[in-house]
Short mmCIF file of C-alpha atoms in Angstrom, two decimals:
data_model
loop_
_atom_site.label_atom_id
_atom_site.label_comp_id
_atom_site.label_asym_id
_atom_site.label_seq_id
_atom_site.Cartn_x
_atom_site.Cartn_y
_atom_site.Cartn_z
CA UNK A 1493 -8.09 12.61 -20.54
CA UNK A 1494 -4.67 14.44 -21.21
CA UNK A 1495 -2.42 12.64 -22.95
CA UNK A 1496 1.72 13.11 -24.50
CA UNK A 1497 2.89 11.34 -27.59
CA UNK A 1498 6.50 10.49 -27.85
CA UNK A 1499 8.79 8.23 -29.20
CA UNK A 1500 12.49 6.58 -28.69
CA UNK A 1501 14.00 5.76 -32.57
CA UNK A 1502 10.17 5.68 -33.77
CA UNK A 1503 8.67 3.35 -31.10
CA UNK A 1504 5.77 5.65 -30.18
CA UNK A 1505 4.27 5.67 -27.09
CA UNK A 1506 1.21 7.23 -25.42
CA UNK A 1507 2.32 9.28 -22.16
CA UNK A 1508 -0.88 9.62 -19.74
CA UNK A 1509 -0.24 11.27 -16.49
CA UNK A 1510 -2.57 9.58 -13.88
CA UNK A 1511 -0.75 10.21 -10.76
CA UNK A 1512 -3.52 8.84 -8.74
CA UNK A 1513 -3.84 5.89 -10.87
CA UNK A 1514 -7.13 6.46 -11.63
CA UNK A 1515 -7.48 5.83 -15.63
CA UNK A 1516 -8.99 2.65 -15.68
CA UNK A 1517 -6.90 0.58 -17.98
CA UNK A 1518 -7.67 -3.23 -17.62
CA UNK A 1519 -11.71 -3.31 -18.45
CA UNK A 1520 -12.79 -5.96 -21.35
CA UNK A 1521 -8.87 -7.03 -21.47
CA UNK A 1522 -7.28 -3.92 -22.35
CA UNK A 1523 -9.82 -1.85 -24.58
CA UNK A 1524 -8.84 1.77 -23.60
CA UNK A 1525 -5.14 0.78 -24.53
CA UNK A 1526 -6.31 -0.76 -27.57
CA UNK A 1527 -8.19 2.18 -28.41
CA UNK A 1528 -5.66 4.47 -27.64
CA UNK A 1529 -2.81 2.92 -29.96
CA UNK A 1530 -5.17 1.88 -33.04
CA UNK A 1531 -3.17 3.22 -35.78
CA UNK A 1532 -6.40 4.27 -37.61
CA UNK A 1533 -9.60 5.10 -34.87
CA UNK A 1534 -7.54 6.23 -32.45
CA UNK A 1535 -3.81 8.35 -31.23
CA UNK A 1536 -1.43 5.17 -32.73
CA UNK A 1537 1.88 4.38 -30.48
CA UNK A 1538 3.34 0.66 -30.37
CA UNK A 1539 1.86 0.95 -26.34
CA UNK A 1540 0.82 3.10 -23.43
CA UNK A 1541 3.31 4.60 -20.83
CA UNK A 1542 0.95 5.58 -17.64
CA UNK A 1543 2.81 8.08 -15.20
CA UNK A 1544 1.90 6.63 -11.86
CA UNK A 1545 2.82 7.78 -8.53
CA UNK A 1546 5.02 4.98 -6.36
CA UNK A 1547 2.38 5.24 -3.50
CA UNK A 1548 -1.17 4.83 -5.46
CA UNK A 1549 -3.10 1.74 -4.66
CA UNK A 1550 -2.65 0.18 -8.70
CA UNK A 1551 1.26 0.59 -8.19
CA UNK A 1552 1.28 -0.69 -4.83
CA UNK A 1553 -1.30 -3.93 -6.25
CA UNK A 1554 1.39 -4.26 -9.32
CA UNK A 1555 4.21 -4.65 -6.43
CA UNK A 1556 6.59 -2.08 -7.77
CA UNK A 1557 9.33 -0.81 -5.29
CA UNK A 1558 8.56 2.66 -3.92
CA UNK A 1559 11.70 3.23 -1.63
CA UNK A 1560 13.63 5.22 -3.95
CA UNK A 1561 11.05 5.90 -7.10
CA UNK A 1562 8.45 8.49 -6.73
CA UNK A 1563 7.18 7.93 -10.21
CA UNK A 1564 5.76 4.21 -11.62
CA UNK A 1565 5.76 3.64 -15.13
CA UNK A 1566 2.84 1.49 -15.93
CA UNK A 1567 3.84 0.05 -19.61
CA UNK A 1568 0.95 -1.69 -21.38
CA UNK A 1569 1.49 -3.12 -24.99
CA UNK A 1570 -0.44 -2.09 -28.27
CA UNK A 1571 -2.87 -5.10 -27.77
CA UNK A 1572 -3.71 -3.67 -23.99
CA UNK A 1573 -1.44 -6.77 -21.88
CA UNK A 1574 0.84 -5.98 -19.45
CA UNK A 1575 4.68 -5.91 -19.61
CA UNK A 1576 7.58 -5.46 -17.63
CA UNK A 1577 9.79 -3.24 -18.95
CA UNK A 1578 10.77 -0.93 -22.30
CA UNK A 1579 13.81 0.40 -22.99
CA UNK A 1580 12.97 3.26 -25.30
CA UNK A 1581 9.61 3.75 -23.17
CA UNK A 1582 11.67 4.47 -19.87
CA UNK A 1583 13.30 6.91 -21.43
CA UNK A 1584 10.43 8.84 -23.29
CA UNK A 1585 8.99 8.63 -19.44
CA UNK A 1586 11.78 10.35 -17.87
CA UNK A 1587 11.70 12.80 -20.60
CA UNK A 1588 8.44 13.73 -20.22
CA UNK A 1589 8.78 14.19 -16.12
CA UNK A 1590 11.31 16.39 -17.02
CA UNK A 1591 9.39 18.04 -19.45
CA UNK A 1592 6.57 17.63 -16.85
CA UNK A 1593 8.69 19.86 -14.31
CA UNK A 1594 8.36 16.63 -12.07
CA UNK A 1595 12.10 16.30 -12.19
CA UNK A 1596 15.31 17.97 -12.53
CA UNK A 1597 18.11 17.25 -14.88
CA UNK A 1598 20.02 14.56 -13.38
CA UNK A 1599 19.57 10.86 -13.09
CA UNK A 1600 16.28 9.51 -11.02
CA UNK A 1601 15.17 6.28 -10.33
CA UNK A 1602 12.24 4.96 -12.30
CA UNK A 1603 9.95 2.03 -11.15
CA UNK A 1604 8.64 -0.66 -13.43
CA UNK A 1605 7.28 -3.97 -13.04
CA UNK A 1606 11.15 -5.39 -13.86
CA UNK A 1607 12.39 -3.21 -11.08
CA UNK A 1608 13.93 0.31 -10.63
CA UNK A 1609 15.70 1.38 -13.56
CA UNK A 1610 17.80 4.61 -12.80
CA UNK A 1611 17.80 7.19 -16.07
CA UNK A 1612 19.99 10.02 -16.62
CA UNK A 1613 18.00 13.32 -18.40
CA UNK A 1614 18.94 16.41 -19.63
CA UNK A 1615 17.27 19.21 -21.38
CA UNK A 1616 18.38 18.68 -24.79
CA UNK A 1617 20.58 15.41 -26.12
CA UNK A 1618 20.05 11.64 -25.82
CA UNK A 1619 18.77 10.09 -22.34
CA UNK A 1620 20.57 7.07 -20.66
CA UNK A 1621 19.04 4.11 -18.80
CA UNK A 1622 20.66 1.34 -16.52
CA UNK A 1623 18.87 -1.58 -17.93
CA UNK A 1624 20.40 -3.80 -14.74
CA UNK A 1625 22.29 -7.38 -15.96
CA UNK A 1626 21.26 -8.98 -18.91
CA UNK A 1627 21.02 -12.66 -18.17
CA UNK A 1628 21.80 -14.99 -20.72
CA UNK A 1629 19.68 -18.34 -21.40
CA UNK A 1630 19.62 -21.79 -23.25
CA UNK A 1631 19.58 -21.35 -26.97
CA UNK A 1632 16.37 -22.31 -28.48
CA UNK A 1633 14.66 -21.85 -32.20
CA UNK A 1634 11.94 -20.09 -33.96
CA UNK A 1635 10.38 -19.53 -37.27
CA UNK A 1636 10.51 -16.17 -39.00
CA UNK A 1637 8.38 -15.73 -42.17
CA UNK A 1638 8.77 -19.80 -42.68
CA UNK A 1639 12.53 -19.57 -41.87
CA UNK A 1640 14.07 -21.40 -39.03
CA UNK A 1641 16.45 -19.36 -37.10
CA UNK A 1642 18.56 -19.97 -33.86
CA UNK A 1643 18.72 -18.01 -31.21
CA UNK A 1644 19.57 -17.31 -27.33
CA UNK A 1645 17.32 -16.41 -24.67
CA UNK A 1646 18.27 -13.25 -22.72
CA UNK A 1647 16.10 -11.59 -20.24
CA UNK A 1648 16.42 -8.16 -19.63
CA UNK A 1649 13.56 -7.94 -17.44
CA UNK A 1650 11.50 -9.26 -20.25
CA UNK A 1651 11.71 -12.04 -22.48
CA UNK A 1652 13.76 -12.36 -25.42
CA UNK A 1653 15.11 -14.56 -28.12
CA UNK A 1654 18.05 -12.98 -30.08
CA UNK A 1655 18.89 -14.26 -33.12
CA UNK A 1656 22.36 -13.37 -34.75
CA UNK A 1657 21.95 -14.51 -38.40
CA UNK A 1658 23.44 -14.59 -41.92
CA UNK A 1659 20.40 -14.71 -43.40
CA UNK A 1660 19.38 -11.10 -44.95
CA UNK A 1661 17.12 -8.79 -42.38
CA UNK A 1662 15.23 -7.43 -45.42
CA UNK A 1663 13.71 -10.40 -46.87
CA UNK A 1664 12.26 -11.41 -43.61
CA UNK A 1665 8.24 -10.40 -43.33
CA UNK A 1666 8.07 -10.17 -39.07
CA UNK A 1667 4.67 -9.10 -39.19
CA UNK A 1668 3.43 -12.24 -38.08
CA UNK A 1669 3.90 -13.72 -34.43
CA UNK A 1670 7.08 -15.96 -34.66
CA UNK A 1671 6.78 -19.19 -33.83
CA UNK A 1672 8.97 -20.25 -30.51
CA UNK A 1673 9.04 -22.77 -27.63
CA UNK A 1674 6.01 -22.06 -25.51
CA UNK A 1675 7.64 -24.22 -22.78
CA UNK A 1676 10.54 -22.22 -22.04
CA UNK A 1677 8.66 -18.88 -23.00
CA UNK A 1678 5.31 -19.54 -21.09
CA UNK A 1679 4.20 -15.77 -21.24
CA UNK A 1680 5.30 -15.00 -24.46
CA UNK A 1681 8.67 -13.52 -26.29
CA UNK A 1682 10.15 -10.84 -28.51
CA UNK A 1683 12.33 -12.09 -30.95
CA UNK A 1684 15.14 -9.89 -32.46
CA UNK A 1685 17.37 -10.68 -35.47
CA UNK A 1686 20.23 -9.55 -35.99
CA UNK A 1687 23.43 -9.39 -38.35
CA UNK A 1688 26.49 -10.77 -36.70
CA UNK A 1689 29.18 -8.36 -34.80
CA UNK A 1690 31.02 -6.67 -37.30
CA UNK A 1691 33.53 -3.49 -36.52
CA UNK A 1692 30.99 -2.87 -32.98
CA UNK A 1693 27.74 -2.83 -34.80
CA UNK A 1694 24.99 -4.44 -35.59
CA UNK A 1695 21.30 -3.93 -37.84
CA UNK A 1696 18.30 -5.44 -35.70
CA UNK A 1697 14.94 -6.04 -36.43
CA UNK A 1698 12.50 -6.85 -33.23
CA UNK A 1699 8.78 -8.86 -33.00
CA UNK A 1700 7.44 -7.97 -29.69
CA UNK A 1701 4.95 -9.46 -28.30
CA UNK A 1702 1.49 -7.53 -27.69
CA UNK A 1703 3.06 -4.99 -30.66
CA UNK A 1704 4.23 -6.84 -33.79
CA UNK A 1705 6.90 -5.86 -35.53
CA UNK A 1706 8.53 -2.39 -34.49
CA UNK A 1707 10.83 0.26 -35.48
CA UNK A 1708 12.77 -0.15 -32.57
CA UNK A 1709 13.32 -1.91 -29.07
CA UNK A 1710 14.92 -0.84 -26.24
CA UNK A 1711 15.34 -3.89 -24.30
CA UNK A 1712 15.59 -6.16 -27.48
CA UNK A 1713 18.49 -3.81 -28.52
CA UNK A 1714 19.89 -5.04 -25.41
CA UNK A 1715 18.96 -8.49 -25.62
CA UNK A 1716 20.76 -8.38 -29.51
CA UNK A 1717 23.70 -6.34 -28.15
CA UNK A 1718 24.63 -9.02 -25.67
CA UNK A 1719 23.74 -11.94 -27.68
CA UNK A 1720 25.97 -10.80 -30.53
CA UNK A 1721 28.87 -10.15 -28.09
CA UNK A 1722 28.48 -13.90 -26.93
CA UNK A 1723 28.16 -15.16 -30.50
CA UNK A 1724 31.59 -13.58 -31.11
CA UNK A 1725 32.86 -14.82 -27.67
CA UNK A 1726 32.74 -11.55 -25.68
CA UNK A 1727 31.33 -11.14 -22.66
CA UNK A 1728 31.51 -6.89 -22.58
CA UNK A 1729 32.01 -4.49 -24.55
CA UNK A 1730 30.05 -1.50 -26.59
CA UNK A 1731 27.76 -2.10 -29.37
CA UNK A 1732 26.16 0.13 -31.87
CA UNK A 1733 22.77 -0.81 -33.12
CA UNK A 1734 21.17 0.27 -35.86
CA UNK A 1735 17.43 -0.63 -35.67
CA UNK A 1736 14.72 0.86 -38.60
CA UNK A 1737 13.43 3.79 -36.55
CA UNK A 1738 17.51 4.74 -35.30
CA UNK A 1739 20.65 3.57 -34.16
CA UNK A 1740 20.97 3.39 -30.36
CA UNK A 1741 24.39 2.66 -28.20
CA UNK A 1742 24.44 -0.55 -25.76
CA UNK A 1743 27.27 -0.76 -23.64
CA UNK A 1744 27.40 -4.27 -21.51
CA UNK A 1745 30.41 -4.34 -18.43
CA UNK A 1746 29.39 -8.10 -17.15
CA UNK A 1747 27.34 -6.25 -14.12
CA UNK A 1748 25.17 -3.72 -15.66
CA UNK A 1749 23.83 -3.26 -19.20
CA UNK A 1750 23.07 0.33 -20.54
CA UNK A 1751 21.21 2.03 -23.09
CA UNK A 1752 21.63 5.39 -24.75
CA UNK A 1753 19.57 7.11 -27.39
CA UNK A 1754 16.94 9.60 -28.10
CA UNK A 1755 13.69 10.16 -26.20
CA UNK A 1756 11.23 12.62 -27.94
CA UNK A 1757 7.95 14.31 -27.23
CA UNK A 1758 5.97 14.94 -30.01
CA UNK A 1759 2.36 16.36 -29.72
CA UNK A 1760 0.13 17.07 -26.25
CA UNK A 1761 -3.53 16.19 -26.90
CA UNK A 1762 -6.92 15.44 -25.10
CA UNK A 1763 -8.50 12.24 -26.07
CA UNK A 1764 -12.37 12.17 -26.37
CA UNK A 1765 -14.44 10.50 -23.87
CA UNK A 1766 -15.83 8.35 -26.82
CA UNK A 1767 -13.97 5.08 -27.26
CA UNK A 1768 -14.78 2.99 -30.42
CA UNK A 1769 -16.16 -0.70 -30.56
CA UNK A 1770 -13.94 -3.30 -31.94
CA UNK A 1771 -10.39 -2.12 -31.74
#
């Protein structure tokens, strides 16, 4: 099995190109994915980016739009569960169909499980993604490392709960699954914190669900981006954020969010037909 390892600001992802959708990823609740990012037994990403074509039976089960995507990007999280869409992983995927020769430089539509995201990719510089309206929600609490923080919900395709705080990002241990309200986040949440608005930056830390804590998140740098705009009564504008693994650019208008940063590809590899017990 072929496989590409990339990353967008250190959130590492395995690429595996399975245009027929073949790669059996779902036995015993995600093993192969499990497998695949184990840090120490096996390649080690934060999740698995499968390269799909639009027309193979698993896209067309998952429900994805093939009218203007050729190419399905089939994001599973570290623990193996499904999700609907990554920021930094959409663009590592168009990078490597570029790098692929599957696409030209130019912008292309990409499918996910969130919808079609359209990406703009050159050969050399950062990559660009329409992440589509950010939606702001109800503000609701969790509990970070025994401290209780407020947030808003945003959805950006996915779950979040963005949490502009005073409260110093270092000191906070997000190892462990936040608590949150199961109720209005019935399949789960990432939870980003995040330093208040200050000269059109921020520093952001993310939780996501299926991963634990990363260096970076493309749609939680979204989810921040707008919620600190709101907490400082803005409803657009452009925000720099600065996450552990690099500082990506947000820019919100009111009908589109977008997301700019890098998208690299790192090593090509074959993985072993061997798959370990108890990962």
């Amino acid at each position: 099995m072929e496989f590409v390892k990339g990353h967008g600001t250190e959130n590492d992802f395995v690429v595996l190109p399975d245009p027929d959708g073949s790669i059996d990823l779902d036995t015993d609740d995600g093993h192969l994915v499990r497998a695949l990012c184990h840090r120490r037994r096996g390649i080690g990403a934060d999740g698995v980016l499968r390269v799909v074509r639009t027309d193979a039976p698993v896209a067309v089960a998952a429900g994805v739009d093939g009218t203007e995507a050729t190419w399905f990007m089939d994001y599973r999280n570290g623990d193996g569960s499904l999700a609907e869409m990554c920021g930094n992983g959409v663009r590592v995927f168009a990078r490597y169909l570029l790098d692929a020769g599957l696409v030209a430089p130019g912008t292309h539509p990409v499918a996910t499980r969130a919808g079609t995201r359209w990406v703009t990719v050159d050969r050399t510089g950062p990559v660009t993604v329409d992440m589509g309206p950010s939606v702001l929600g109800p503000a609701s609490t969790t509990v970070v490392d025994g401290v209780e923080l407020t947030g808003v919900a945003v959805d950006v395709g996915n779950p979040h709960l963005a949490c502009v705080t005073g409260t110093p990002l270092d000191a906070l241990d997000l190892a462990a699954p936040p608590a949150y309200d199961r109720t209005l986040f019935p399949h789960g949440v990432n939870v980003e914190v995040l330093t208040p608005l200050a000269d059109g930056a921020v520093r952001l830390r993310v939780h996501e669900r299926g991963s634990g804590e990363t260096r970076s998140c493309g749609t939680g740098t979204v989810a921040g981006a707008v919620a600190a705009l709101d907490a400082a009564g803005r409803h657009t504008g452009t925000v720099t954020v600065h996450t552990p693994g690099g500082t990506l650019l947000v820019g919100v208008d009111g009908a589109t969010t977008t997301l700019t940063g890098p998208a690299e590809l790192v090593a090509h590899g074959t993985w072993g037909a061997a798959v370990p017990a108890g990962v």
